[in-house]
């Protein structure tokens, strides 16, 4: 079975500052990794995903994430955040060849202050 | 436009009442899912379905029921046996197969108990 840990429940940051949202996973087999964003009272939408290939993945809205197999991490980064990035961010993992059901982390609330 | 629709946006339930949440997709996806979201707990899987007329229980199926009579539709019934139904409910769908793992989410239904 796989599991996902999002290390910070809340990350406050000032506008135009860089941000990193941390995600660690546990799995005995290879995985696919995802980051989703949820704006208030809305569903989730995909930010980016890692399936294979380059470990640095670029997504929408200027976000990127790096897959680190040795540290079992998939941290999300943005060099300069905007007020509109205020949202809940979820990391998810799915084992390759196993169940197609992903496991989600508990989420990190990114709060961008002016 | 292809996507997932959920209705209603808000739903009120009285004690002892069953209520049904609608989920429809026109993405031609095989798999559909229902999640429950509570503050600070991330997404918890209620039920999922890979094919018409077949569905499986997720982690928190007690007090809920589903049907999958059509590929496009996956309604969720919250029964009177669910003693704490107040939550945000999200429906999702995806293709099945290697590289097809992205889930697409609806806008959600917020269920409140009167």
XYZ file of N, CA and C in Angstrom:
684
model
N 0.840 -1.193 0.000
C 0.000 0.000 0.000
C 0.879 1.249 0.000
N 0.365 2.294 -0.579
C 1.129 3.544 -0.628
C 0.537 4.551 0.342
N 1.333 5.532 0.709
C 0.850 6.618 1.552
C 1.527 7.914 1.142
N 0.888 9.020 1.502
C 1.393 10.344 1.151
C 1.372 11.227 2.388
N 2.444 11.948 2.618
C 2.508 12.884 3.734
C 2.812 14.273 3.213
N 1.916 15.187 3.482
C 2.189 16.585 3.190
C 2.581 17.226 4.516
N 3.806 17.677 4.561
C 4.437 18.005 5.829
C 3.905 19.275 6.468
N 3.306 20.144 5.707
C 2.804 21.402 6.238
C 1.312 21.510 5.976
N 0.528 21.759 7.005
C -0.909 21.924 6.786
C -1.227 23.323 6.254
N -0.358 24.279 6.603
C -0.586 25.654 6.174
C 0.753 26.322 5.889
N 0.827 27.059 4.768
C 2.047 27.789 4.430
C 1.669 29.229 4.101
N 2.010 30.162 5.003
C 1.778 31.576 4.693
C 2.992 32.160 3.997
N 2.771 33.039 3.030
C 3.876 33.627 2.285
C 3.431 34.974 1.744
N 4.377 35.865 1.555
C 4.050 37.161 0.973
C 4.081 37.083 -0.555
N 3.283 37.937 -1.148
C 3.206 38.004 -2.613
C 4.596 38.265 -3.187
N 4.900 37.611 -4.299
C 6.156 37.690 -5.049
C 7.294 36.923 -4.381
N 7.064 36.307 -3.244
C 8.093 35.472 -2.619
C 8.038 34.077 -3.221
N 9.145 33.323 -3.112
C 9.123 31.926 -3.564
C 8.427 31.044 -2.533
N 7.953 29.894 -2.980
C 7.287 28.970 -2.066
C 7.617 27.528 -2.444
N 7.674 26.681 -1.415
C 7.833 25.242 -1.617
C 6.824 24.526 -0.744
N 6.026 23.663 -1.346
C 5.089 22.819 -0.611
C 5.629 21.399 -0.661
N 5.764 20.797 0.518
C 6.471 19.528 0.600
C 5.543 18.327 0.563
N 6.003 17.296 -0.128
C 5.248 16.057 -0.237
C 6.221 14.887 -0.200
N 6.000 13.952 0.715
C 6.759 12.711 0.764
C 5.802 11.537 0.619
N 6.262 10.485 0.011
C 5.402 9.328 -0.204
C 6.125 8.066 0.259
N 5.329 7.032 0.443
C 5.858 5.729 0.799
C 5.222 4.686 -0.089
N 6.070 3.871 -0.724
C 5.562 2.808 -1.588
C 6.670 1.793 -1.815
N 6.292 0.528 -1.899
C 7.270 -0.529 -2.132
C 7.539 -0.734 -3.628
N 6.746 -0.072 -4.465
C 6.915 -0.191 -5.912
C 6.976 1.204 -6.521
N 7.246 1.247 -7.813
C 7.320 2.540 -8.497
C 5.956 3.211 -8.551
N 6.000 4.540 -8.632
C 4.758 5.305 -8.516
C 4.634 6.376 -9.596
N 3.397 6.797 -9.786
C 3.094 8.041 -10.488
C 2.757 9.073 -9.413
N 3.084 10.332 -9.668
C 2.870 11.379 -8.670
C 2.140 12.555 -9.282
N 1.300 13.195 -8.483
C 0.442 14.270 -8.957
C 0.375 15.395 -7.917
N 0.192 16.606 -8.414
C -0.213 17.731 -7.583
C -1.502 18.303 -8.172
N -2.488 18.490 -7.274
C -3.754 19.116 -7.655
C -3.932 20.394 -6.839
N -4.699 21.339 -7.396
C -5.027 22.567 -6.684
C -6.546 22.672 -6.552
N -6.974 23.183 -5.393
C -8.399 23.378 -5.148
C -8.625 24.802 -4.659
N -9.344 25.586 -5.445
C -9.737 26.919 -5.021
C -10.997 26.798 -4.164
N -11.275 27.786 -3.316
C -12.397 27.677 -2.368
C -13.695 27.268 -3.025
N -14.333 26.267 -2.419
C -15.650 25.777 -2.853
C -15.677 25.295 -4.301
N -14.554 24.770 -4.747
C -14.482 24.215 -6.095
C -13.900 22.812 -6.049
N -13.942 22.130 -7.194
C -13.291 20.829 -7.295
C -11.797 20.981 -7.466
N -11.117 19.848 -7.601
C -9.670 19.863 -7.787
C -9.338 19.913 -9.269
N -8.219 20.532 -9.598
C -7.726 20.488 -10.968
C -6.240 20.158 -10.957
N -5.805 19.469 -11.990
C -4.428 19.007 -12.052
C -3.473 20.167 -12.295
N -2.426 20.236 -11.448
C -1.350 21.203 -11.655
C -0.240 20.606 -12.508
N 0.176 19.410 -12.139
C 1.238 18.722 -12.861
C 1.282 17.265 -12.410
N 2.014 16.457 -13.191
C 2.142 15.044 -12.846
C 3.492 14.518 -13.321
N 3.977 13.512 -12.596
C 5.179 12.797 -12.987
C 4.801 11.354 -13.291
N 5.062 10.959 -14.531
C 4.816 9.572 -14.917
C 6.134 8.850 -15.167
N 7.044 9.509 -15.877
C 8.350 8.937 -16.171
C 9.195 10.036 -16.799
N 10.477 9.716 -17.061
C 11.334 10.654 -17.765
C 11.970 11.673 -16.840
N 12.063 12.915 -17.312
C 12.719 13.972 -16.561
C 12.098 14.123 -15.180
N 12.953 14.253 -14.186
C 12.446 14.347 -12.814
C 11.920 15.732 -12.491
N 12.215 16.722 -13.301
C 11.684 18.067 -13.102
C 10.464 18.230 -14.009
N 9.346 18.462 -13.375
C 8.085 18.536 -14.110
C 7.534 19.953 -14.012
N 7.155 20.503 -15.135
C 6.568 21.847 -15.138
C 5.063 21.732 -15.336
N 4.329 22.583 -14.596
C 2.880 22.535 -14.685
C 2.288 23.875 -15.054
N 1.013 24.014 -14.752
C 0.323 25.249 -15.085
C 0.601 26.316 -14.035
N 0.330 27.558 -14.393
C 0.449 28.695 -13.468
C 1.850 28.891 -12.908
N 2.880 28.431 -13.621
C 4.251 28.665 -13.199
C 4.779 27.726 -12.126
N 4.023 26.702 -11.775
C 4.468 25.734 -10.772
C 5.349 24.662 -11.399
N 6.242 24.110 -10.605
C 7.049 22.974 -11.008
C 7.290 22.083 -9.804
N 7.642 20.836 -10.069
C 7.921 19.892 -8.987
C 9.063 18.990 -9.418
N 9.799 18.519 -8.440
C 10.922 17.633 -8.724
C 10.740 16.304 -8.014
N 10.807 15.238 -8.790
C 10.713 13.889 -8.257
C 12.096 13.459 -7.776
N 12.187 13.093 -6.502
C 13.437 12.615 -5.932
C 13.199 11.208 -5.395
N 13.639 10.225 -6.169
C 13.345 8.838 -5.803
C 14.060 8.423 -4.526
N 15.279 8.863 -4.338
C 16.047 8.446 -3.160
C 15.450 9.009 -1.878
N 14.881 10.193 -1.966
C 14.256 10.801 -0.787
C 12.742 10.611 -0.785
N 12.222 9.894 -1.747
C 10.777 9.651 -1.908
C 9.986 10.935 -1.706
N 10.381 11.952 -2.449
C 9.720 13.246 -2.321
C 9.293 13.769 -3.683
N 8.346 14.686 -3.637
C 7.822 15.320 -4.855
C 7.352 16.720 -4.449
N 8.301 17.580 -4.129
C 7.981 18.917 -3.625
C 7.557 19.859 -4.752
N 6.604 20.691 -4.452
C 6.061 21.655 -5.417
C 6.667 23.025 -5.147
N 7.061 23.718 -6.213
C 7.720 25.017 -6.041
C 7.158 26.035 -7.031
N 7.247 27.304 -6.598
C 6.961 28.405 -7.505
C 7.887 29.548 -7.119
N 8.585 30.146 -8.066
C 9.588 31.162 -7.733
C 9.005 32.482 -7.245
N 7.768 32.786 -7.634
C 7.162 34.055 -7.238
C 5.636 33.871 -7.229
N 5.052 33.930 -6.038
C 3.614 33.637 -5.931
C 2.792 34.907 -6.068
N 1.547 34.690 -6.448
C 0.590 35.775 -6.613
C -0.569 35.533 -5.654
N -1.289 36.598 -5.341
C -2.456 36.490 -4.467
C -3.392 35.382 -4.954
N -3.541 35.254 -6.256
C -4.470 34.283 -6.834
C -4.023 32.832 -6.636
N -2.808 32.625 -6.151
C -2.342 31.261 -5.858
C -2.865 30.749 -4.513
N -3.515 31.598 -3.758
C -4.112 31.177 -2.488
C -5.132 30.080 -2.748
N -4.875 28.905 -2.194
C -5.700 27.731 -2.474
C -5.197 26.568 -1.623
N -5.886 25.437 -1.736
C -5.469 24.194 -1.098
C -4.765 23.352 -2.157
N -3.638 22.758 -1.774
C -2.851 21.966 -2.720
C -2.741 20.542 -2.197
N -3.010 19.585 -3.086
C -3.002 18.177 -2.714
C -1.969 17.419 -3.544
N -1.190 16.619 -2.851
C -0.264 15.696 -3.489
C -0.934 14.324 -3.533
N -0.732 13.580 -4.618
C -1.347 12.264 -4.744
C -0.349 11.296 -5.371
N -0.488 10.022 -5.023
C 0.410 8.987 -5.539
C -0.393 7.791 -6.001
N 0.075 7.161 -7.057
C -0.558 5.933 -7.544
C 0.538 4.970 -7.928
N 0.406 3.730 -7.503
C 1.436 2.745 -7.828
C 1.306 2.303 -9.280
N 2.445 2.078 -9.900
C 2.461 1.632 -11.292
C 2.134 0.143 -11.337
N 1.133 -0.206 -12.139
C 0.755 -1.604 -12.263
C -0.182 -2.093 -11.190
N -0.430 -1.258 -10.209
C -1.331 -1.666 -9.140
C -2.703 -1.068 -9.326
N -3.398 -0.833 -8.229
C -4.712 -0.211 -8.299
C -4.620 1.158 -8.968
N -5.628 1.482 -9.766
C -5.637 2.789 -10.429
C -6.169 3.877 -9.508
N -6.477 3.514 -8.278
C -6.989 4.481 -7.323
C -5.824 5.223 -6.680
N -5.781 6.554 -6.789
C -4.689 7.300 -6.148
C -4.940 7.482 -4.654
N -3.869 7.708 -3.935
C -3.946 8.080 -2.527
C -3.576 9.550 -2.417
N -4.421 10.308 -1.734
C -4.208 11.747 -1.590
C -3.616 12.074 -0.224
N -2.784 13.110 -0.205
C -2.354 13.673 1.063
C -3.470 14.519 1.664
N -3.212 15.019 2.875
C -4.248 15.774 3.587
C -4.367 17.214 3.109
N -3.455 17.641 2.266
C -3.552 18.982 1.709
C -2.704 19.997 2.459
N -2.264 21.017 1.714
C -1.544 22.156 2.284
C -2.250 23.423 1.833
N -2.608 24.228 2.804
C -3.271 25.490 2.493
C -2.213 26.560 2.261
N -2.114 27.066 1.041
C -1.186 28.150 0.719
C -1.930 29.473 0.853
N -1.406 30.326 1.719
C -2.033 31.631 1.954
C -1.046 32.706 1.536
N -1.402 33.460 0.513
C -0.515 34.498 -0.007
C -1.012 35.852 0.490
N -0.128 36.533 1.220
C -0.449 37.852 1.772
C 0.088 38.962 0.875
N -0.660 40.072 0.783
C -0.166 41.197 -0.045
C 1.007 41.899 0.626
N -18.427 21.869 -24.245
C -17.239 21.600 -23.440
C -17.413 20.317 -22.660
N -16.357 19.477 -22.646
C -16.425 18.260 -21.860
C -16.113 18.542 -20.427
N -16.739 17.753 -19.551
C -16.451 17.952 -18.150
C -17.352 17.125 -17.271
N -17.307 17.442 -15.999
C -18.112 16.742 -14.998
C -19.032 17.751 -14.320
N -20.280 17.409 -14.223
C -21.230 18.267 -13.527
C -21.754 17.554 -12.296
N -21.916 18.322 -11.235
C -22.492 17.808 -10.004
C -23.655 18.715 -9.613
N -24.712 18.083 -9.145
C -25.830 18.875 -8.660
C -26.490 18.162 -7.488
N -27.090 18.938 -6.585
C -27.064 20.398 -6.539
C -25.743 20.909 -5.970
N -25.554 22.203 -5.949
C -24.347 22.784 -5.364
C -24.418 22.703 -3.837
N -25.614 22.932 -3.290
C -25.860 22.802 -1.854
C -27.059 21.888 -1.657
N -26.997 21.076 -0.606
C -28.079 20.135 -0.325
C -28.276 20.067 1.177
N -29.541 20.120 1.574
C -29.863 20.070 2.997
C -30.595 18.767 3.289
N -30.174 18.114 4.343
C -30.784 16.841 4.698
C -31.406 16.921 6.083
N -32.595 16.381 6.196
C -33.247 16.291 7.495
C -32.905 14.949 8.115
N -33.080 14.851 9.409
C -32.822 13.601 10.121
C -33.645 12.467 9.525
N -32.997 11.317 9.296
C -33.711 10.149 8.809
C -34.009 10.153 7.323
N -33.515 11.148 6.628
C -33.819 11.292 5.204
C -32.662 10.768 4.355
N -32.995 10.111 3.250
C -31.994 9.768 2.252
C -31.924 10.897 1.226
N -30.729 11.228 0.787
C -30.588 12.237 -0.262
C -29.647 11.697 -1.333
N -29.853 12.159 -2.572
C -29.028 11.683 -3.680
C -28.309 12.838 -4.341
N -27.004 12.649 -4.536
C -26.159 13.621 -5.192
C -25.907 13.132 -6.619
N -26.051 14.056 -7.547
C -25.908 13.695 -8.950
C -24.491 13.954 -9.449
N -23.996 13.079 -10.328
C -22.706 13.263 -10.983
C -22.820 12.753 -12.406
N -22.521 13.628 -13.356
C -22.590 13.275 -14.783
C -21.298 13.717 -15.463
N -20.788 12.865 -16.361
C -19.590 13.233 -17.114
C -19.790 12.940 -18.603
N -19.225 13.811 -19.426
C -19.300 13.601 -20.880
C -17.904 13.486 -21.477
N -16.994 12.952 -20.681
C -15.607 12.789 -21.096
C -15.335 11.392 -21.654
N -16.342 10.555 -21.657
C -16.216 9.169 -22.111
C -15.209 8.391 -21.261
N -15.143 8.736 -19.979
C -14.252 8.034 -19.059
C -14.909 6.774 -18.530
N -14.087 5.736 -18.353
C -14.610 4.484 -17.823
C -14.780 4.522 -16.306
N -13.833 5.123 -15.622
C -13.824 5.090 -14.163
C -14.454 6.349 -13.576
N -15.215 6.148 -12.507
C -15.793 7.267 -11.773
C -15.620 7.019 -10.286
N -15.558 8.106 -9.533
C -15.226 8.038 -8.106
C -16.088 9.011 -7.324
N -16.303 8.698 -6.055
C -16.884 9.643 -5.106
C -15.934 9.791 -3.922
N -15.674 11.062 -3.578
C -14.843 11.380 -2.432
C -15.627 12.249 -1.458
N -15.242 12.112 -0.202
C -15.755 12.996 0.828
C -14.586 13.838 1.318
N -14.832 15.143 1.478
C -13.775 16.039 1.950
C -14.234 16.734 3.219
N -13.469 16.561 4.277
C -13.669 17.260 5.541
C -12.439 18.115 5.804
N -12.596 19.229 6.499
C -11.448 20.125 6.743
C -10.281 19.383 7.377
N -9.110 19.540 6.802
C -7.902 18.961 7.369
C -7.740 17.462 7.162
N -8.676 16.831 6.448
C -8.577 15.373 6.276
C -8.350 14.958 4.850
N -8.186 15.890 3.956
C -7.958 15.524 2.573
C -9.178 14.878 1.955
N -8.948 14.033 0.950
C -10.030 13.352 0.255
C -10.090 11.899 0.696
N -11.261 11.449 1.045
C -11.441 10.040 1.412
C -12.405 9.383 0.420
N -12.000 8.236 -0.073
C -12.750 7.552 -1.131
C -13.964 6.837 -0.557
N -15.127 7.100 -1.152
C -16.368 6.468 -0.701
C -16.660 5.235 -1.559
N -16.788 5.426 -2.849
C -17.048 4.357 -3.805
C -16.328 4.680 -5.112
N -16.071 3.640 -5.895
C -15.562 3.853 -7.238
C -16.104 2.782 -8.164
N -16.076 3.107 -9.450
C -16.632 2.211 -10.457
C -15.733 2.235 -11.686
N -15.427 1.073 -12.165
C -14.556 0.948 -13.337
C -15.365 0.693 -14.605
N -16.598 0.213 -14.412
C -17.390 -0.172 -15.574
C -18.860 -0.120 -15.182
N -19.709 0.008 -16.174
C -21.146 0.051 -15.919
C -21.590 -1.196 -15.164
N -22.506 -0.988 -14.218
C -23.081 -2.051 -13.402
C -22.083 -2.741 -12.475
N -20.977 -2.092 -12.207
C -20.000 -2.634 -11.259
C -19.389 -1.495 -10.471
N -19.278 -1.671 -9.161
C -18.653 -0.647 -8.327
C -18.092 -1.321 -7.080
N -17.133 -0.643 -6.459
C -16.473 -1.187 -5.275
C -16.489 -0.162 -4.142
N -16.495 -0.671 -2.929
C -16.436 0.200 -1.760
C -15.050 0.786 -1.621
N -15.023 2.040 -1.191
C -13.768 2.669 -0.835
C -13.522 2.556 0.654
N -12.827 3.537 1.192
C -12.418 3.474 2.601
C -13.550 3.785 3.578
N -14.557 4.547 3.126
C -15.607 5.005 4.056
C -16.996 4.809 3.453
N -17.304 3.617 2.972
C -18.559 3.368 2.245
C -19.792 3.261 3.152
N -19.591 3.021 4.439
C -20.742 2.803 5.319
C -21.667 4.010 5.352
N -22.964 3.760 5.116
C -23.945 4.831 5.118
C -24.156 5.473 3.762
N -23.475 4.947 2.751
C -23.603 5.462 1.386
C -23.951 4.329 0.435
N -24.579 4.676 -0.693
C -24.799 3.702 -1.753
C -24.670 4.399 -3.098
N -24.353 3.621 -4.137
C -24.186 4.173 -5.477
C -24.837 3.241 -6.495
N -24.953 3.742 -7.707
C -25.363 2.919 -8.843
C -24.581 3.376 -10.062
N -24.425 2.495 -11.026
C -23.739 2.871 -12.274
C -24.479 2.175 -13.422
N -25.630 2.714 -13.743
C -26.460 2.143 -14.801
C -26.064 2.642 -16.176
N -25.422 3.797 -16.217
C -24.942 4.372 -17.472
C -23.490 4.795 -17.291
N -22.730 4.769 -18.353
C -21.321 5.154 -18.285
C -21.167 6.590 -17.813
N -22.115 7.440 -18.186
C -21.981 8.867 -17.915
C -22.392 9.272 -16.503
N -23.077 8.401 -15.785
C -23.723 8.810 -14.555
C -23.322 7.928 -13.378
N -23.104 8.546 -12.222
C -22.671 7.803 -11.030
C -23.255 8.499 -9.801
N -24.553 8.382 -9.559
C -25.173 9.065 -8.419
C -24.811 8.432 -7.077
N -24.715 9.267 -6.073
C -24.390 8.839 -4.706
C -25.586 9.129 -3.803
N -26.031 8.123 -3.075
C -27.104 8.313 -2.099
C -26.514 8.289 -0.699
N -26.800 9.329 0.053
C -26.396 9.393 1.457
C -27.604 8.923 2.263
N -27.472 7.795 2.892
C -28.615 7.216 3.590
C -28.719 7.727 5.018
N -29.817 7.398 5.658
C -30.026 7.812 7.039
C -29.049 7.104 7.982
N -28.406 6.050 7.504
C -27.421 5.348 8.321
C -26.117 6.131 8.465
N -25.912 7.120 7.621
C -24.714 7.961 7.717
C -25.007 9.038 8.746
N -24.412 8.903 9.917
C -24.779 9.759 11.052
C -24.115 11.121 11.031
N -23.069 11.267 10.273
C -22.369 12.549 10.210
C -22.119 12.919 8.755
N -23.152 13.268 8.004
C -23.008 13.461 6.575
C -22.522 14.843 6.149
N -22.449 15.772 7.069
C -22.060 17.132 6.704
C -20.632 17.132 6.169
N -20.479 17.493 4.908
C -19.167 17.466 4.253
C -19.305 18.019 2.849
N -18.172 18.128 2.176
C -18.108 18.524 0.769
C -17.861 17.249 -0.025
N -18.716 16.965 -1.004
C -18.623 15.720 -1.761
C -18.149 16.017 -3.177
N -17.129 15.276 -3.585
C -16.530 15.478 -4.897
C -16.645 14.216 -5.730
N -17.074 14.388 -6.960
C -17.125 13.308 -7.933
C -15.965 13.501 -8.907
N -15.374 12.418 -9.355
C -14.267 12.488 -10.303
C -14.393 11.366 -11.321
N -13.677 11.522 -12.418
C -13.636 10.461 -13.417
C -12.245 10.403 -14.019
N -11.933 9.278 -14.634
C -10.646 9.137 -15.307
C -10.733 8.029 -16.338
N -9.798 8.049 -17.274
C -9.612 6.891 -18.121
C -8.876 5.842 -17.300
N -8.777 4.647 -17.840
C -8.024 3.593 -17.169
C -6.960 3.099 -18.134
N -5.723 2.965 -17.628
C -4.639 2.491 -18.477
C -3.374 3.277 -18.202
N -2.253 2.731 -18.607
C -0.974 3.373 -18.342
C -0.948 4.765 -18.970
N -0.580 5.738 -18.171
C -0.526 7.115 -18.646
C -1.861 7.814 -18.696
N -2.913 7.157 -18.201
C -4.263 7.744 -18.274
C -4.774 8.076 -16.879
N -3.853 8.371 -15.984
C -4.203 8.377 -14.574
C -4.812 9.664 -14.065
N -4.826 10.718 -14.839
C -5.326 11.991 -14.335
C -6.804 11.905 -14.007
N -7.169 12.349 -12.823
C -8.572 12.421 -12.448
C -9.100 13.822 -12.747
N -10.323 13.865 -13.234
C -11.005 15.123 -13.490
C -12.136 15.237 -12.482
N -12.208 16.377 -11.818
C -13.157 16.551 -10.732
C -14.312 17.465 -11.117
N -15.470 17.181 -10.524
C -16.596 18.080 -10.619
C -16.455 19.220 -9.624
N -17.401 20.172 -9.623
C -17.314 21.340 -8.742
C -17.726 21.069 -7.306
N -18.296 19.892 -7.045
C -18.631 19.525 -5.673
C -20.053 19.859 -5.253
N -20.508 19.125 -4.244
C -21.799 19.370 -3.589
C -21.550 19.473 -2.094
N -22.040 20.541 -1.502
C -21.896 20.690 -0.052
C -23.192 20.224 0.603
N -23.079 19.228 1.462
C -24.240 18.652 2.148
C -24.272 19.143 3.588
N -25.415 19.656 3.974
C -25.599 20.177 5.331
C -26.801 19.507 5.961
N -26.718 19.295 7.253
C -27.806 18.653 7.981
C -28.632 19.700 8.716
N -29.953 19.641 8.526
C -30.828 20.591 9.212
C -31.128 20.120 10.627
